[in-house]
Coordinates of C-alpha atoms in Angstrom, one line a residue:
M465 CA -30.4 -2.7 -14.1
N466 CA -27.9 -0.7 -12.0
S467 CA -24.2 -1.4 -11.6
A468 CA -24.6 -3.0 -8.1
E469 CA -26.7 -5.7 -9.8
T470 CA -24.3 -6.3 -12.7
S471 CA -20.8 -5.9 -11.3
K472 CA -18.8 -8.4 -9.4
G473 CA -18.9 -6.2 -6.3
L474 CA -17.2 -3.2 -4.7
A475 CA -13.4 -2.8 -4.3
V476 CA -11.9 -0.1 -2.1
V477 CA -8.4 1.1 -2.9
T478 CA -6.4 3.8 -1.0
G479 CA -3.4 5.7 -2.5
A480 CA -5.0 5.1 -5.8
S481 CA -4.1 8.2 -7.8
T482 CA -0.8 6.8 -9.1
G483 CA 1.7 4.0 -8.9
I484 CA 0.8 0.6 -7.3
G485 CA -2.5 1.9 -5.9
Y486 CA -3.7 3.0 -9.3
E487 CA -2.6 -0.3 -10.9
L488 CA -4.4 -2.3 -8.1
A489 CA -7.6 -0.3 -8.9
K490 CA -7.1 -1.0 -12.6
C491 CA -6.8 -4.8 -11.9
A492 CA -10.1 -4.7 -10.0
A493 CA -11.8 -2.6 -12.7
Q494 CA -10.6 -5.0 -15.4
D495 CA -12.1 -7.8 -13.3
G496 CA -15.5 -6.1 -13.2
Y497 CA -15.5 -4.5 -9.8
D498 CA -16.9 -1.1 -9.1
L499 CA -14.5 1.1 -7.2
A500 CA -14.3 3.5 -4.2
I501 CA -10.8 5.1 -4.3
A502 CA -9.0 7.7 -2.2
A503 CA -5.8 9.6 -2.3
D504 CA -4.5 12.8 -0.7
E505 CA -4.1 14.6 -4.0
P506 CA -6.4 15.9 -6.7
Q507 CA -5.0 13.5 -9.2
V508 CA -7.3 10.9 -7.8
Q509 CA -10.1 12.4 -9.9
E510 CA -8.0 12.0 -13.1
A511 CA -7.4 8.4 -12.0
A512 CA -11.1 7.9 -11.6
M513 CA -11.8 9.2 -15.1
K514 CA -9.3 6.7 -16.6
L515 CA -10.7 3.8 -14.5
R516 CA -14.3 4.5 -15.7
E517 CA -13.2 3.6 -19.2
F518 CA -13.3 -0.1 -18.1
G519 CA -17.1 0.3 -17.8
V520 CA -17.3 0.3 -14.0
E521 CA -18.6 2.8 -11.5
V522 CA -15.9 4.8 -9.7
E523 CA -16.4 7.0 -6.6
A524 CA -13.3 9.0 -5.9
M525 CA -12.4 11.1 -2.9
Q526 CA -9.5 13.3 -2.1
A527 CA -8.8 12.6 1.5
D528 CA -5.8 12.7 3.8
L529 CA -5.9 9.2 5.4
S530 CA -3.2 10.1 7.9
T531 CA -5.9 12.0 9.8
Q532 CA -8.9 10.7 11.7
D533 CA -11.1 13.1 9.8
G534 CA -9.9 11.9 6.5
V535 CA -10.6 8.3 7.4
R536 CA -14.0 9.2 8.8
R537 CA -15.0 11.0 5.6
F538 CA -13.8 8.2 3.3
V539 CA -15.6 5.6 5.4
A540 CA -18.8 7.7 5.3
G541 CA -18.4 8.0 1.5
I542 CA -18.2 4.2 1.3
S543 CA -21.2 3.7 3.6
A544 CA -23.2 6.1 1.5
L545 CA -22.9 3.7 -1.5
G546 CA -25.0 1.3 0.5
R547 CA -23.0 -1.7 -0.7
P548 CA -20.8 -4.3 1.0
V549 CA -17.1 -4.0 0.4
D550 CA -15.8 -7.2 -1.3
L551 CA -12.1 -6.1 -1.7
L552 CA -10.1 -3.7 0.4
M553 CA -6.7 -2.8 -0.9
A554 CA -5.0 -0.7 1.8
N555 CA -2.2 0.7 -0.2
A556 CA -1.8 4.4 1.0
G557 CA 1.8 5.0 2.1
R558 CA 4.4 7.6 2.5
G559 CA 8.2 7.5 2.7
L560 CA 10.8 9.8 4.2
G561 CA 14.5 9.9 3.7
K562 CA 17.5 11.4 5.6
G563 CA 18.7 10.7 9.1
F564 CA 16.0 10.6 11.7
L565 CA 17.3 13.5 13.7
D566 CA 17.4 15.6 10.5
E567 CA 13.8 15.0 9.6
D568 CA 10.9 17.3 10.5
I569 CA 9.1 15.6 13.3
H570 CA 5.7 16.6 11.8
E571 CA 6.7 14.7 8.6
V572 CA 7.8 11.8 10.7
Q573 CA 4.4 11.7 12.4
R574 CA 2.6 11.9 9.0
V575 CA 4.5 8.9 7.8
I576 CA 3.4 6.9 10.9
D577 CA -0.1 8.2 10.7
T578 CA -0.5 7.3 7.0
N579 CA 1.3 4.0 6.9
I580 CA 0.0 2.7 10.3
S581 CA -2.7 4.7 12.1
G582 CA -4.9 5.6 9.1
T583 CA -4.5 2.2 7.5
L584 CA -5.5 0.4 10.7
A585 CA -8.5 2.6 11.3
L586 CA -9.8 1.9 7.8
V587 CA -9.2 -1.8 8.0
H588 CA -10.8 -1.9 11.5
D589 CA -14.0 -0.4 10.1
I590 CA -14.3 -2.3 6.8
G591 CA -12.8 -5.5 8.3
N592 CA -15.6 -5.6 10.9
R593 CA -18.2 -5.3 8.1
M594 CA -16.6 -8.1 6.2
R595 CA -16.5 -10.4 9.2
A596 CA -20.1 -9.7 9.9
S597 CA -21.1 -10.6 6.4
G598 CA -18.8 -13.7 6.4
R599 CA -16.8 -12.7 3.3
G600 CA -14.2 -10.3 1.9
R601 CA -10.6 -10.0 0.9
I602 CA -8.0 -7.5 2.4
L603 CA -4.7 -6.7 0.8
F604 CA -2.0 -4.6 2.6
T605 CA 0.9 -3.1 0.7
G606 CA 3.8 -3.9 2.9
S607 CA 7.4 -3.9 1.7
I608 CA 10.6 -5.9 1.7
A609 CA 11.9 -2.8 3.4
G610 CA 10.2 -4.2 6.5
F611 CA 12.7 -7.0 6.6
M612 CA 15.7 -4.7 7.3
P613 CA 16.7 -1.8 9.6
G614 CA 16.3 1.2 7.3
T615 CA 19.3 3.4 7.9
F616 CA 18.4 6.9 6.6
Q617 CA 14.9 5.6 6.0
A618 CA 14.4 4.3 9.6
V619 CA 10.8 5.5 10.1
Y620 CA 9.5 4.1 6.8
N621 CA 11.1 0.7 7.2
G622 CA 9.8 0.5 10.7
T623 CA 6.3 1.2 9.6
K624 CA 6.5 -1.5 6.9
A625 CA 7.9 -4.0 9.4
F626 CA 4.8 -3.3 11.4
I627 CA 2.5 -3.8 8.4
N628 CA 4.2 -7.0 7.3
S629 CA 3.8 -8.4 10.8
F630 CA 0.3 -7.1 11.5
S631 CA -1.2 -8.4 8.3
L632 CA -0.1 -12.0 9.1
A633 CA -1.4 -11.7 12.6
L634 CA -4.8 -10.4 11.4
R635 CA -4.9 -13.2 8.8
E636 CA -4.7 -15.8 11.6
E637 CA -7.3 -14.0 13.7
L638 CA -9.7 -14.0 10.8
K639 CA -9.1 -17.7 10.0
D640 CA -12.5 -19.5 9.3
T641 CA -14.4 -16.2 9.1
G642 CA -14.6 -16.0 5.3
V643 CA -12.3 -13.0 5.3
T644 CA -8.8 -13.4 3.9
V645 CA -5.8 -11.2 4.5
T646 CA -2.8 -10.9 2.1
C647 CA 0.3 -8.8 2.3
L648 CA 2.1 -7.6 -0.9
M649 CA 5.8 -7.0 -0.2
P650 CA 7.3 -5.2 -3.2
G651 CA 10.8 -3.9 -3.5
A652 CA 11.8 -0.6 -5.2
T653 CA 9.1 0.3 -7.7
D654 CA 8.9 2.9 -10.4
T655 CA 6.6 5.4 -8.7
E656 CA 6.7 8.9 -7.4
F657 CA 7.6 7.5 -3.9
F658 CA 11.3 8.3 -4.1
E659 CA 10.9 11.9 -5.2
R660 CA 8.3 12.5 -2.5
A661 CA 10.5 10.9 0.1
G662 CA 13.5 13.0 -0.8
L663 CA 15.5 9.9 -1.9
T664 CA 16.4 10.9 -5.5
D665 CA 20.1 11.6 -4.6
T666 CA 20.6 8.1 -3.2
K667 CA 21.7 4.8 -4.8
L668 CA 18.3 3.4 -3.9
G669 CA 16.5 6.3 -5.6
Q670 CA 18.7 6.0 -8.8
A671 CA 18.5 2.1 -9.0
K672 CA 16.5 0.2 -11.5
K673 CA 12.9 -0.3 -10.3
D674 CA 10.0 -2.7 -10.9
D675 CA 7.0 -1.8 -13.0
P676 CA 4.1 -0.9 -10.8
A677 CA 1.6 -2.7 -13.0
F678 CA 3.7 -5.9 -12.6
V679 CA 3.9 -5.5 -8.9
A680 CA 0.1 -4.7 -8.5
K681 CA -0.9 -7.8 -10.6
I682 CA 1.2 -10.1 -8.4
G683 CA -0.4 -8.6 -5.3
Y684 CA -3.9 -8.7 -6.7
D685 CA -3.7 -12.3 -7.9
A686 CA -2.3 -13.3 -4.5
M687 CA -5.2 -11.6 -2.8
M688 CA -7.7 -13.3 -5.1
D689 CA -6.1 -16.7 -4.4
G690 CA -6.2 -16.1 -0.7
E691 CA -2.4 -16.2 -0.2
G692 CA -1.0 -14.9 3.1
D693 CA 1.9 -12.9 1.6
V694 CA 3.8 -12.4 -1.6
V695 CA 7.1 -10.8 -2.5
S696 CA 7.1 -9.4 -6.1
G697 CA 9.9 -10.3 -8.4
W698 CA 12.7 -12.9 -8.0
K699 CA 15.4 -10.3 -7.1
N700 CA 13.2 -9.1 -4.2
K701 CA 12.6 -12.7 -3.1
L702 CA 16.4 -13.2 -2.9
V703 CA 16.8 -10.0 -0.9
S704 CA 14.1 -10.9 1.5
A705 CA 15.5 -14.5 1.9
A706 CA 18.9 -13.1 2.6
A707 CA 17.6 -10.6 5.1
N708 CA 16.1 -13.4 7.2
V709 CA 19.5 -14.9 7.8
T710 CA 21.7 -11.8 7.9
P711 CA 22.5 -10.1 11.3
A712 CA 20.5 -6.9 11.7
G713 CA 23.5 -4.8 12.3
M714 CA 25.0 -5.9 9.0
L715 CA 21.7 -5.1 7.2
A716 CA 21.7 -1.6 8.7
K717 CA 25.2 -1.0 7.3
Q718 CA 24.1 -2.3 3.9
H719 CA 21.1 -0.1 3.9
R720 CA 23.2 2.9 4.7
K721 CA 25.1 2.4 1.4
M722 CA 21.9 2.5 -0.5
A723 CA 19.9 5.3 1.3
E724 CA 22.4 7.7 2.7
P725 CA 21.9 11.2 1.2
G726 CA 24.3 11.8 -1.7
S727 CA 25.1 8.1 -2.1
A728 CA 24.1 8.1 -5.7
K729 CA 27.4 10.1 -6.4
N730 CA 29.6 7.4 -4.9

């Protein structure tokens, strides 16, 4: 008997080589789901080896999901498995620090293409398959960063504001179709994000961060329960609640204190 007959189903996870994405994939593997995972770095193959230790099948692809070609190749790889997708965890994301005018515009575009364009292209394809079959669960990794203007992190926060909003709109559109949509909104998490985004010299980069396994479990459980959105951790819940009643200009000033280059020294 093959895995397709014995497993719970197939889970697709992006940005799964490390951090929250890997931990989301681990949650699904522990729950008996076979996996199709992708990331834009070769470490995704190492992640696949570790995930296979849970006794599930894992198909791993190194693909840059900020590009149309990367999304097409990953979708083709999923289609080749000949199985419906039960869980889609759209976690791939990229950050970028410094002031907007000081950033490389190509890096700016890559953040937008990873966090928004590539994510939407993947969800559009797999979401249509789920709706046609009448079942499926989608999890977006948004962020509490989407609740506030991100001074010195403006593009990233803007993309997460989009994802937070989009996920809830899509959830309502898919009401009564058998497909649920959930948005995980974490705060600062102990991953490679801050180093890759050039934020290690900021207060935000140096601050205490949440455990990615803890964050992923909260998001995974919320998805499985069909919840619309979830903020991980009580401190982040307080931050998000305060952001909803604080003037945007004040939030921008507060964010500057956390994300301005060199702020870790102050």
